[in-house]
Amino acid sequence: MSSLLPPLREVIARHGLSASKALGQNFLLDEQLLDRIAAIPGDLSGRAVLEVGPGPGGLTRALLRAGARVTAIERDRRCLPALAELEVAFPGQLRVIEGDALRIDPASLFREPYVIVANLPYNVGTALFTGWLGGEAWTPEWTSLTLMFQQEVAERIVAAANTDAYGRLAVLAQWRSTAKIAMKVHRSAFTPPPKVMSAVVHVRPAAMPDGVSARMLERITEAAFGQRRKMLRQSLKGLPGALDALERLGIEDQRRAETLSVAEFVGLARELS
Ligand code: SAM
């Protein structure tokens, strides 16, 4: 089927899809690279996939070629005619929803587990990511996330304790999921090229530790990393019971937030939950 599709450059030219800076549009046109990204979640044949921000449809094509049943949310209506061509080329495999992904609950779109794949602008990607990983309900309806980020953000997501990149995003991504960088993508792969390098992060949900409130963990990491250069006895003093909990757990209150492992943050949240 794909051999019948016109090159993405031609699709972009024919539909006048000049990249909009406001919508964070940096398109991927290399079909081999797109196939490699679509392979990251594993075998997609017959699987339900949510793609956020399909744009002219490069990644969408790769997902459809892999046999996925794709639901795509796109905010830029200029892209809809190009995506309609893909609906024709892959009958019954693609559903396009025009809208803002930040305002659509993905669970309302599916009656089965689904995989999320997206190449998104930085601010939208991080907001969606924290939303998908947050909340008390676990495990989520999605079975994996495959998301393009600025490399610096990807490194914050997978960071280990005692590094500059370690912070709230790392704890959020790692306390009940596994997160890894699956691929680095050079800025020159995008049209137009962004200023910075990118990386694809792959996240799978894991078992949630017992007796821990997600909200409490968020409050602790917010306080601790809000003053990351301060000792815990200073940064956590506004959180009722936190200093006693540190003592019960044998965590020195002179330590700084970035020295606590994800497991130590989870232990602290359990004490306070
Ligand atoms: N997936 C395409 C690719 O890989 O070439 C396009 C990627 S481009 C970086 C980001 C896309 O997300 C654009 O098509 C943009 O219009 C869309 N977008 C931006 N904000 C959005 C939002 N809030 N909801 C849905 N789509 C959005």
mmCIF file with all atom_site columns, N, CA, C and O in Angstrom, residues 107-159:
data_model
loop_
_atom_site.group_PDB
_atom_site.id
_atom_site.type_symbol
_atom_site.label_atom_id
_atom_site.label_alt_id
_atom_site.label_comp_id
_atom_site.label_asym_id
_atom_site.label_entity_id
_atom_site.label_seq_id
_atom_site.pdbx_PDB_ins_code
_atom_site.Cartn_x
_atom_site.Cartn_y
_atom_site.Cartn_z
_atom_site.occupancy
_atom_site.B_iso_or_equiv
_atom_site.pdbx_formal_charge
_atom_site.auth_seq_id
_atom_site.auth_comp_id
_atom_site.auth_asym_id
_atom_site.auth_atom_id
_atom_site.pdbx_PDB_model_num
ATOM 1   N N  . ALA A 1 107 ? -9.229  8.032  27.031 1.00 0.00 ? 107 ALA A N  1
ATOM 2   C CA . ALA A 1 107 ? -9.982  6.836  27.439 1.00 0.00 ? 107 ALA A CA 1
ATOM 3   C C  . ALA A 1 107 ? -11.396 6.862  26.845 1.00 0.00 ? 107 ALA A C  1
ATOM 4   O O  . ALA A 1 107 ? -12.002 5.810  26.619 1.00 0.00 ? 107 ALA A O  1
ATOM 5   N N  . SER A 1 108 ? -11.912 8.084  26.543 1.00 0.00 ? 108 SER A N  1
ATOM 6   C CA . SER A 1 108 ? -13.266 8.185  25.982 1.00 0.00 ? 108 SER A CA 1
ATOM 7   C C  . SER A 1 108 ? -13.293 7.733  24.519 1.00 0.00 ? 108 SER A C  1
ATOM 8   O O  . SER A 1 108 ? -14.356 7.543  23.945 1.00 0.00 ? 108 SER A O  1
ATOM 9   N N  . LEU A 1 109 ? -12.121 7.562  23.908 1.00 0.00 ? 109 LEU A N  1
ATOM 10  C CA . LEU A 1 109 ? -12.069 7.228  22.483 1.00 0.00 ? 109 LEU A CA 1
ATOM 11  C C  . LEU A 1 109 ? -11.944 5.729  22.229 1.00 0.00 ? 109 LEU A C  1
ATOM 12  O O  . LEU A 1 109 ? -12.070 5.275  21.096 1.00 0.00 ? 109 LEU A O  1
ATOM 13  N N  . PHE A 1 110 ? -11.650 4.958  23.283 1.00 0.00 ? 110 PHE A N  1
ATOM 14  C CA . PHE A 1 110 ? -11.356 3.527  23.093 1.00 0.00 ? 110 PHE A CA 1
ATOM 15  C C  . PHE A 1 110 ? -12.179 2.667  24.039 1.00 0.00 ? 110 PHE A C  1
ATOM 16  O O  . PHE A 1 110 ? -12.464 3.071  25.166 1.00 0.00 ? 110 PHE A O  1
ATOM 17  N N  . ARG A 1 111 ? -12.503 1.449  23.553 1.00 0.00 ? 111 ARG A N  1
ATOM 18  C CA . ARG A 1 111 ? -13.152 0.473  24.440 1.00 0.00 ? 111 ARG A CA 1
ATOM 19  C C  . ARG A 1 111 ? -12.221 -0.707 24.684 1.00 0.00 ? 111 ARG A C  1
ATOM 20  O O  . ARG A 1 111 ? -12.659 -1.784 25.026 1.00 0.00 ? 111 ARG A O  1
ATOM 21  N N  . GLU A 1 112 ? -10.931 -0.506 24.428 1.00 0.00 ? 112 GLU A N  1
ATOM 22  C CA . GLU A 1 112 ? -9.938  -1.576 24.559 1.00 0.00 ? 112 GLU A CA 1
ATOM 23  C C  . GLU A 1 112 ? -8.610  -0.908 24.934 1.00 0.00 ? 112 GLU A C  1
ATOM 24  O O  . GLU A 1 112 ? -8.458  0.308  24.766 1.00 0.00 ? 112 GLU A O  1
ATOM 25  N N  . PRO A 1 113 ? -7.644  -1.692 25.418 1.00 0.00 ? 113 PRO A N  1
ATOM 26  C CA . PRO A 1 113 ? -6.331  -1.095 25.709 1.00 0.00 ? 113 PRO A CA 1
ATOM 27  C C  . PRO A 1 113 ? -5.714  -0.530 24.425 1.00 0.00 ? 113 PRO A C  1
ATOM 28  O O  . PRO A 1 113 ? -5.951  -1.056 23.342 1.00 0.00 ? 113 PRO A O  1
ATOM 29  N N  . TYR A 1 114 ? -4.956  0.524  24.573 1.00 0.00 ? 114 TYR A N  1
ATOM 30  C CA . TYR A 1 114 ? -4.361  1.170  23.400 1.00 0.00 ? 114 TYR A CA 1
ATOM 31  C C  . TYR A 1 114 ? -2.945  1.631  23.703 1.00 0.00 ? 114 TYR A C  1
ATOM 32  O O  . TYR A 1 114 ? -2.548  1.766  24.865 1.00 0.00 ? 114 TYR A O  1
ATOM 33  N N  . VAL A 1 115 ? -2.230  1.854  22.601 1.00 0.00 ? 115 VAL A N  1
ATOM 34  C CA . VAL A 1 115 ? -0.843  2.297  22.665 1.00 0.00 ? 115 VAL A CA 1
ATOM 35  C C  . VAL A 1 115 ? -0.840  3.773  22.253 1.00 0.00 ? 115 VAL A C  1
ATOM 36  O O  . VAL A 1 115 ? -1.607  4.154  21.373 1.00 0.00 ? 115 VAL A O  1
ATOM 37  N N  . ILE A 1 116 ? -0.015  4.592  22.896 1.00 0.00 ? 116 ILE A N  1
ATOM 38  C CA . ILE A 1 116 ? 0.064   6.005  22.506 1.00 0.00 ? 116 ILE A CA 1
ATOM 39  C C  . ILE A 1 116 ? 1.410   6.276  21.834 1.00 0.00 ? 116 ILE A C  1
ATOM 40  O O  . ILE A 1 116 ? 2.458   5.869  22.338 1.00 0.00 ? 116 ILE A O  1
ATOM 41  N N  . VAL A 1 117 ? 1.350   6.934  20.687 1.00 0.00 ? 117 VAL A N  1
ATOM 42  C CA . VAL A 1 117 ? 2.554   7.292  19.937 1.00 0.00 ? 117 VAL A CA 1
ATOM 43  C C  . VAL A 1 117 ? 2.412   8.745  19.508 1.00 0.00 ? 117 VAL A C  1
ATOM 44  O O  . VAL A 1 117 ? 1.339   9.129  19.027 1.00 0.00 ? 117 VAL A O  1
ATOM 45  N N  . ALA A 1 118 ? 3.455   9.555  19.695 1.00 0.00 ? 118 ALA A N  1
ATOM 46  C CA . ALA A 1 118 ? 3.324   10.951 19.282 1.00 0.00 ? 118 ALA A CA 1
ATOM 47  C C  . ALA A 1 118 ? 4.668   11.633 19.090 1.00 0.00 ? 118 ALA A C  1
ATOM 48  O O  . ALA A 1 118 ? 5.631   11.339 19.790 1.00 0.00 ? 118 ALA A O  1
ATOM 49  N N  . ASN A 1 119 ? 4.684   12.531 18.125 1.00 0.00 ? 119 ASN A N  1
ATOM 50  C CA . ASN A 1 119 ? 5.783   13.471 17.938 1.00 0.00 ? 119 ASN A CA 1
ATOM 51  C C  . ASN A 1 119 ? 5.156   14.838 18.117 1.00 0.00 ? 119 ASN A C  1
ATOM 52  O O  . ASN A 1 119 ? 4.485   15.338 17.230 1.00 0.00 ? 119 ASN A O  1
ATOM 53  N N  . LEU A 1 120 ? 5.337   15.402 19.305 1.00 0.00 ? 120 LEU A N  1
ATOM 54  C CA . LEU A 1 120 ? 4.575   16.585 19.698 1.00 0.00 ? 120 LEU A CA 1
ATOM 55  C C  . LEU A 1 120 ? 5.455   17.779 19.988 1.00 0.00 ? 120 LEU A C  1
ATOM 56  O O  . LEU A 1 120 ? 6.627   17.612 20.315 1.00 0.00 ? 120 LEU A O  1
ATOM 57  N N  . PRO A 1 121 ? 4.880   18.997 19.923 1.00 0.00 ? 121 PRO A N  1
ATOM 58  C CA . PRO A 1 121 ? 5.641   20.145 20.408 1.00 0.00 ? 121 PRO A CA 1
ATOM 59  C C  . PRO A 1 121 ? 5.956   19.958 21.892 1.00 0.00 ? 121 PRO A C  1
ATOM 60  O O  . PRO A 1 121 ? 5.174   19.339 22.618 1.00 0.00 ? 121 PRO A O  1
ATOM 61  N N  . TYR A 1 122 ? 7.089   20.534 22.316 1.00 0.00 ? 122 TYR A N  1
ATOM 62  C CA . TYR A 1 122 ? 7.605   20.314 23.663 1.00 0.00 ? 122 TYR A CA 1
ATOM 63  C C  . TYR A 1 122 ? 6.577   20.570 24.767 1.00 0.00 ? 122 TYR A C  1
ATOM 64  O O  . TYR A 1 122 ? 6.318   19.721 25.608 1.00 0.00 ? 122 TYR A O  1
ATOM 65  N N  . ASN A 1 123 ? 5.942   21.756 24.739 1.00 0.00 ? 123 ASN A N  1
ATOM 66  C CA . ASN A 1 123 ? 5.059   22.099 25.872 1.00 0.00 ? 123 ASN A CA 1
ATOM 67  C C  . ASN A 1 123 ? 3.842   21.190 25.931 1.00 0.00 ? 123 ASN A C  1
ATOM 68  O O  . ASN A 1 123 ? 3.435   20.726 26.991 1.00 0.00 ? 123 ASN A O  1
ATOM 69  N N  . VAL A 1 124 ? 3.278   20.875 24.781 1.00 0.00 ? 124 VAL A N  1
ATOM 70  C CA . VAL A 1 124 ? 2.103   20.004 24.737 1.00 0.00 ? 124 VAL A CA 1
ATOM 71  C C  . VAL A 1 124 ? 2.502   18.586 25.174 1.00 0.00 ? 124 VAL A C  1
ATOM 72  O O  . VAL A 1 124 ? 1.807   17.932 25.952 1.00 0.00 ? 124 VAL A O  1
ATOM 73  N N  . GLY A 1 125 ? 3.643   18.120 24.678 1.00 0.00 ? 125 GLY A N  1
ATOM 74  C CA . GLY A 1 125 ? 4.114   16.768 25.003 1.00 0.00 ? 125 GLY A CA 1
ATOM 75  C C  . GLY A 1 125 ? 4.314   16.584 26.496 1.00 0.00 ? 125 GLY A C  1
ATOM 76  O O  . GLY A 1 125 ? 3.875   15.585 27.074 1.00 0.00 ? 125 GLY A O  1
ATOM 77  N N  . THR A 1 126 ? 4.942   17.558 27.154 1.00 0.00 ? 126 THR A N  1
ATOM 78  C CA . THR A 1 126 ? 5.201   17.420 28.587 1.00 0.00 ? 126 THR A CA 1
ATOM 79  C C  . THR A 1 126 ? 3.893   17.472 29.377 1.00 0.00 ? 126 THR A C  1
ATOM 80  O O  . THR A 1 126 ? 3.700   16.703 30.322 1.00 0.00 ? 126 THR A O  1
ATOM 81  N N  . ALA A 1 127 ? 2.975   18.352 28.975 1.00 0.00 ? 127 ALA A N  1
ATOM 82  C CA . ALA A 1 127 ? 1.685   18.452 29.684 1.00 0.00 ? 127 ALA A CA 1
ATOM 83  C C  . ALA A 1 127 ? 0.890   17.144 29.537 1.00 0.00 ? 127 ALA A C  1
ATOM 84  O O  . ALA A 1 127 ? 0.324   16.636 30.519 1.00 0.00 ? 127 ALA A O  1
ATOM 85  N N  . LEU A 1 128 ? 0.874   16.587 28.334 1.00 0.00 ? 128 LEU A N  1
ATOM 86  C CA . LEU A 1 128 ? 0.141   15.326 28.140 1.00 0.00 ? 128 LEU A CA 1
ATOM 87  C C  . LEU A 1 128 ? 0.813   14.190 28.917 1.00 0.00 ? 128 LEU A C  1
ATOM 88  O O  . LEU A 1 128 ? 0.157   13.373 29.552 1.00 0.00 ? 128 LEU A O  1
ATOM 89  N N  . PHE A 1 129 ? 2.139   14.168 28.872 1.00 0.00 ? 129 PHE A N  1
ATOM 90  C CA . PHE A 1 129 ? 2.917   13.124 29.544 1.00 0.00 ? 129 PHE A CA 1
ATOM 91  C C  . PHE A 1 129 ? 2.619   13.106 31.045 1.00 0.00 ? 129 PHE A C  1
ATOM 92  O O  . PHE A 1 129 ? 2.340   12.054 31.623 1.00 0.00 ? 129 PHE A O  1
ATOM 93  N N  . THR A 1 130 ? 2.650   14.273 31.675 1.00 0.00 ? 130 THR A N  1
ATOM 94  C CA . THR A 1 130 ? 2.404   14.303 33.120 1.00 0.00 ? 130 THR A CA 1
ATOM 95  C C  . THR A 1 130 ? 0.944   13.915 33.408 1.00 0.00 ? 130 THR A C  1
ATOM 96  O O  . THR A 1 130 ? 0.666   13.263 34.407 1.00 0.00 ? 130 THR A O  1
ATOM 97  N N  . GLY A 1 131 ? 0.033   14.266 32.523 1.00 0.00 ? 131 GLY A N  1
ATOM 98  C CA . GLY A 1 131 ? -1.366  13.869 32.701 1.00 0.00 ? 131 GLY A CA 1
ATOM 99  C C  . GLY A 1 131 ? -1.537  12.357 32.565 1.00 0.00 ? 131 GLY A C  1
ATOM 100 O O  . GLY A 1 131 ? -2.215  11.719 33.386 1.00 0.00 ? 131 GLY A O  1
ATOM 101 N N  . TRP A 1 132 ? -0.895  11.766 31.552 1.00 0.00 ? 132 TRP A N  1
ATOM 102 C CA . TRP A 1 132 ? -1.039  10.311 31.332 1.00 0.00 ? 132 TRP A CA 1
ATOM 103 C C  . TRP A 1 132 ? -0.426  9.508  32.477 1.00 0.00 ? 132 TRP A C  1
ATOM 104 O O  . TRP A 1 132 ? -0.867  8.410  32.779 1.00 0.00 ? 132 TRP A O  1
ATOM 105 N N  . LEU A 1 133 ? 0.635   10.077 33.111 1.00 0.00 ? 133 LEU A N  1
ATOM 106 C CA . LEU A 1 133 ? 1.311   9.330  34.173 1.00 0.00 ? 133 LEU A CA 1
ATOM 107 C C  . LEU A 1 133 ? 0.776   9.638  35.566 1.00 0.00 ? 133 LEU A C  1
ATOM 108 O O  . LEU A 1 133 ? 1.149   8.982  36.530 1.00 0.00 ? 133 LEU A O  1
ATOM 109 N N  . GLY A 1 134 ? -0.084  10.652 35.663 1.00 0.00 ? 134 GLY A N  1
ATOM 110 C CA . GLY A 1 134 ? -0.558  11.080 36.978 1.00 0.00 ? 134 GLY A CA 1
ATOM 111 C C  . GLY A 1 134 ? -1.859  10.399 37.381 1.00 0.00 ? 134 GLY A C  1
ATOM 112 O O  . GLY A 1 134 ? -2.342  9.486  36.704 1.00 0.00 ? 134 GLY A O  1
ATOM 113 N N  . GLY A 1 135 ? -2.393  10.852 38.508 1.00 0.00 ? 135 GLY A N  1
ATOM 114 C CA . GLY A 1 135 ? -3.688  10.335 38.981 1.00 0.00 ? 135 GLY A CA 1
ATOM 115 C C  . GLY A 1 135 ? -3.538  9.082  39.825 1.00 0.00 ? 135 GLY A C  1
ATOM 116 O O  . GLY A 1 135 ? -2.506  8.410  39.795 1.00 0.00 ? 135 GLY A O  1
ATOM 117 N N  . GLU A 1 136 ? -4.591  8.791  40.596 1.00 0.00 ? 136 GLU A N  1
ATOM 118 C CA . GLU A 1 136 ? -4.538  7.649  41.526 1.00 0.00 ? 136 GLU A CA 1
ATOM 119 C C  . GLU A 1 136 ? -4.795  6.315  40.826 1.00 0.00 ? 136 GLU A C  1
ATOM 120 O O  . GLU A 1 136 ? -4.306  5.280  41.262 1.00 0.00 ? 136 GLU A O  1
ATOM 121 N N  . ALA A 1 137 ? -5.605  6.333  39.756 1.00 0.00 ? 137 ALA A N  1
ATOM 122 C CA . ALA A 1 137 ? -5.989  5.070  39.100 1.00 0.00 ? 137 ALA A CA 1
ATOM 123 C C  . ALA A 1 137 ? -4.792  4.479  38.355 1.00 0.00 ? 137 ALA A C  1
ATOM 124 O O  . ALA A 1 137 ? -4.118  5.179  37.602 1.00 0.00 ? 137 ALA A O  1
ATOM 125 N N  . TRP A 1 138 ? -4.527  3.225  38.583 1.00 0.00 ? 138 TRP A N  1
ATOM 126 C CA . TRP A 1 138 ? -3.389  2.543  37.930 1.00 0.00 ? 138 TRP A CA 1
ATOM 127 C C  . TRP A 1 138 ? -3.681  1.066  37.925 1.00 0.00 ? 138 TRP A C  1
ATOM 128 O O  . TRP A 1 138 ? -4.290  0.594  38.896 1.00 0.00 ? 138 TRP A O  1
ATOM 129 N N  . THR A 1 139 ? -3.377  0.243  36.918 1.00 0.00 ? 139 THR A N  1
ATOM 130 C CA . THR A 1 139 ? -2.663  0.645  35.733 1.00 0.00 ? 139 THR A CA 1
ATOM 131 C C  . THR A 1 139 ? -3.575  1.361  34.741 1.00 0.00 ? 139 THR A C  1
ATOM 132 O O  . THR A 1 139 ? -4.789  1.153  34.759 1.00 0.00 ? 139 THR A O  1
ATOM 133 N N  . PRO A 1 140 ? -2.958  2.184  33.877 1.00 0.00 ? 140 PRO A N  1
ATOM 134 C CA . PRO A 1 140 ? -3.766  2.976  32.944 1.00 0.00 ? 140 PRO A CA 1
ATOM 135 C C  . PRO A 1 140 ? -4.317  2.117  31.795 1.00 0.00 ? 140 PRO A C  1
ATOM 136 O O  . PRO A 1 140 ? -3.906  0.969  31.620 1.00 0.00 ? 140 PRO A O  1
ATOM 137 N N  . GLU A 1 141 ? -5.229  2.732  31.027 1.00 0.00 ? 141 GLU A N  1
ATOM 138 C CA . GLU A 1 141 ? -5.803  2.031  29.860 1.00 0.00 ? 141 GLU A CA 1
ATOM 139 C C  . GLU A 1 141 ? -4.765  1.890  28.748 1.00 0.00 ? 141 GLU A C  1
ATOM 140 O O  . GLU A 1 141 ? -4.844  0.978  27.942 1.00 0.00 ? 141 GLU A O  1
ATOM 141 N N  . TRP A 1 142 ? -3.799  2.825  28.698 1.00 0.00 ? 142 TRP A N  1
ATOM 142 C CA . TRP A 1 142 ? -2.757  2.715  27.671 1.00 0.00 ? 142 TRP A CA 1
ATOM 143 C C  . TRP A 1 142 ? -1.719  1.681  28.106 1.00 0.00 ? 142 TRP A C  1
ATOM 144 O O  . TRP A 1 142 ? -1.449  1.524  29.305 1.00 0.00 ? 142 TRP A O  1
ATOM 145 N N  . THR A 1 143 ? -1.160  0.955  27.155 1.00 0.00 ? 143 THR A N  1
ATOM 146 C CA . THR A 1 143 ? -0.197  -0.094 27.508 1.00 0.00 ? 143 THR A CA 1
ATOM 147 C C  . THR A 1 143 ? 1.248   0.341  27.270 1.00 0.00 ? 143 THR A C  1
ATOM 148 O O  . THR A 1 143 ? 2.163   -0.289 27.795 1.00 0.00 ? 143 THR A O  1
ATOM 149 N N  . SER A 1 144 ? 1.450   1.385  26.467 1.00 0.00 ? 144 SER A N  1
ATOM 150 C CA . SER A 1 144 ? 2.792   1.986  26.380 1.00 0.00 ? 144 SER A CA 1
ATOM 151 C C  . SER A 1 144 ? 2.694   3.383  25.773 1.00 0.00 ? 144 SER A C  1
ATOM 152 O O  . SER A 1 144 ? 1.717   3.708  25.089 1.00 0.00 ? 144 SER A O  1
ATOM 153 N N  . LEU A 1 145 ? 3.717   4.182  26.063 1.00 0.00 ? 145 LEU A N  1
ATOM 154 C CA . LEU A 1 145 ? 3.851   5.521  25.469 1.00 0.00 ? 145 LEU A CA 1
ATOM 155 C C  . LEU A 1 145 ? 5.138   5.527  24.652 1.00 0.00 ? 145 LEU A C  1
ATOM 156 O O  . LEU A 1 145 ? 6.181   5.090  25.152 1.00 0.00 ? 145 LEU A O  1
ATOM 157 N N  . THR A 1 146 ? 5.064   6.008  23.418 1.00 0.00 ? 146 THR A N  1
ATOM 158 C CA . THR A 1 146 ? 6.262   6.191  22.599 1.00 0.00 ? 146 THR A CA 1
ATOM 159 C C  . THR A 1 146 ? 6.229   7.635  22.136 1.00 0.00 ? 146 THR A C  1
ATOM 160 O O  . THR A 1 146 ? 5.423   7.999  21.269 1.00 0.00 ? 146 THR A O  1
ATOM 161 N N  . LEU A 1 147 ? 7.079   8.479  22.743 1.00 0.00 ? 147 LEU A N  1
ATOM 162 C CA . LEU A 1 147 ? 6.925   9.919  22.563 1.00 0.00 ? 147 LEU A CA 1
ATOM 163 C C  . LEU A 1 147 ? 8.244   10.595 22.228 1.00 0.00 ? 147 LEU A C  1
ATOM 164 O O  . LEU A 1 147 ? 9.263   10.339 22.880 1.00 0.00 ? 147 LEU A O  1
ATOM 165 N N  . MET A 1 148 ? 8.196   11.461 21.229 1.00 0.00 ? 148 MET A N  1
ATOM 166 C CA . MET A 1 148 ? 9.366   12.266 20.878 1.00 0.00 ? 148 MET A CA 1
ATOM 167 C C  . MET A 1 148 ? 9.432   13.486 21.790 1.00 0.00 ? 148 MET A C  1
ATOM 168 O O  . MET A 1 148 ? 8.429   14.185 21.961 1.00 0.00 ? 148 MET A O  1
ATOM 169 N N  . PHE A 1 149 ? 10.614  13.708 22.377 1.00 0.00 ? 149 PHE A N  1
ATOM 170 C CA . PHE A 1 149 ? 10.835  14.893 23.210 1.00 0.00 ? 149 PHE A CA 1
ATOM 171 C C  . PHE A 1 149 ? 12.143  15.560 22.789 1.00 0.00 ? 149 PHE A C  1
ATOM 172 O O  . PHE A 1 149 ? 12.989  14.926 22.149 1.00 0.00 ? 149 PHE A O  1
ATOM 173 N N  . GLN A 1 150 ? 12.329  16.787 23.230 1.00 0.00 ? 150 GLN A N  1
ATOM 174 C CA . GLN A 1 150 ? 13.673  17.357 23.169 1.00 0.00 ? 150 GLN A CA 1
ATOM 175 C C  . GLN A 1 150 ? 14.575  16.426 23.969 1.00 0.00 ? 150 GLN A C  1
ATOM 176 O O  . GLN A 1 150 ? 14.156  15.935 25.025 1.00 0.00 ? 150 GLN A O  1
ATOM 177 N N  . GLN A 1 151 ? 15.797  16.232 23.511 1.00 0.00 ? 151 GLN A N  1
ATOM 178 C CA . GLN A 1 151 ? 16.673  15.269 24.187 1.00 0.00 ? 151 GLN A CA 1
ATOM 179 C C  . GLN A 1 151 ? 16.865  15.616 25.666 1.00 0.00 ? 151 GLN A C  1
ATOM 180 O O  . GLN A 1 151 ? 16.899  14.730 26.525 1.00 0.00 ? 151 GLN A O  1
ATOM 181 N N  . GLU A 1 152 ? 16.927  16.898 25.955 1.00 0.00 ? 152 GLU A N  1
ATOM 182 C CA . GLU A 1 152 ? 17.136  17.333 27.344 1.00 0.00 ? 152 GLU A CA 1
ATOM 183 C C  . GLU A 1 152 ? 15.958  16.883 28.230 1.00 0.00 ? 152 GLU A C  1
ATOM 184 O O  . GLU A 1 152 ? 16.152  16.454 29.369 1.00 0.00 ? 152 GLU A O  1
ATOM 185 N N  . VAL A 1 153 ? 14.752  16.929 27.691 1.00 0.00 ? 153 VAL A N  1
ATOM 186 C CA . VAL A 1 153 ? 13.574  16.490 28.452 1.00 0.00 ? 153 VAL A CA 1
ATOM 187 C C  . VAL A 1 153 ? 13.576  14.963 28.576 1.00 0.00 ? 153 VAL A C  1
ATOM 188 O O  . VAL A 1 153 ? 13.305  14.410 29.654 1.00 0.00 ? 153 VAL A O  1
ATOM 189 N N  . ALA A 1 154 ? 13.946  14.289 27.493 1.00 0.00 ? 154 ALA A N  1
ATOM 190 C CA . ALA A 1 154 ? 14.025  12.818 27.533 1.00 0.00 ? 154 ALA A CA 1
ATOM 191 C C  . ALA A 1 154 ? 15.004  12.385 28.627 1.00 0.00 ? 154 ALA A C  1
ATOM 192 O O  . ALA A 1 154 ? 14.748  11.434 29.378 1.00 0.00 ? 154 ALA A O  1
ATOM 193 N N  . GLU A 1 155 ? 16.122  13.109 28.738 1.00 0.00 ? 155 GLU A N  1
ATOM 194 C CA . GLU A 1 155 ? 17.119  12.758 29.758 1.00 0.00 ? 155 GLU A CA 1
ATOM 195 C C  . GLU A 1 155 ? 16.595  13.005 31.169 1.00 0.00 ? 155 GLU A C  1
ATOM 196 O O  . GLU A 1 155 ? 16.914  12.263 32.089 1.00 0.00 ? 155 GLU A O  1
ATOM 197 N N  . ARG A 1 156 ? 15.746  14.019 31.314 1.00 0.00 ? 156 ARG A N  1
ATOM 198 C CA . ARG A 1 156 ? 15.147  14.253 32.638 1.00 0.00 ? 156 ARG A CA 1
ATOM 199 C C  . ARG A 1 156 ? 14.177  13.129 32.995 1.00 0.00 ? 156 ARG A C  1
ATOM 200 O O  . ARG A 1 156 ? 14.045  12.764 34.164 1.00 0.00 ? 156 ARG A O  1
ATOM 201 N N  . ILE A 1 157 ? 13.510  12.580 32.013 1.00 0.00 ? 157 ILE A N  1
ATOM 202 C CA . ILE A 1 157 ? 12.518  11.516 32.270 1.00 0.00 ? 157 ILE A CA 1
ATOM 203 C C  . ILE A 1 157 ? 13.209  10.230 32.753 1.00 0.00 ? 157 ILE A C  1
ATOM 204 O O  . ILE A 1 157 ? 12.727  9.549  33.652 1.00 0.00 ? 157 ILE A O  1
ATOM 205 N N  . VAL A 1 158 ? 14.361  9.903  32.180 1.00 0.00 ? 158 VAL A N  1
ATOM 206 C CA . VAL A 1 158 ? 15.023  8.627  32.513 1.00 0.00 ? 158 VAL A CA 1
ATOM 207 C C  . VAL A 1 158 ? 16.149  8.806  33.536 1.00 0.00 ? 158 VAL A C  1
ATOM 208 O O  . VAL A 1 158 ? 16.853  7.848  33.850 1.00 0.00 ? 158 VAL A O  1
ATOM 209 N N  . ALA A 1 159 ? 16.313  10.025 34.064 1.00 0.00 ? 159 ALA A N  1
ATOM 210 C CA . ALA A 1 159 ? 17.481  10.325 34.908 1.00 0.00 ? 159 ALA A CA 1
ATOM 211 C C  . ALA A 1 159 ? 17.517  9.482  36.182 1.00 0.00 ? 159 ALA A C  1
ATOM 212 O O  . ALA A 1 159 ? 16.483  9.131  36.758 1.00 0.00 ? 159 ALA A O  1
#
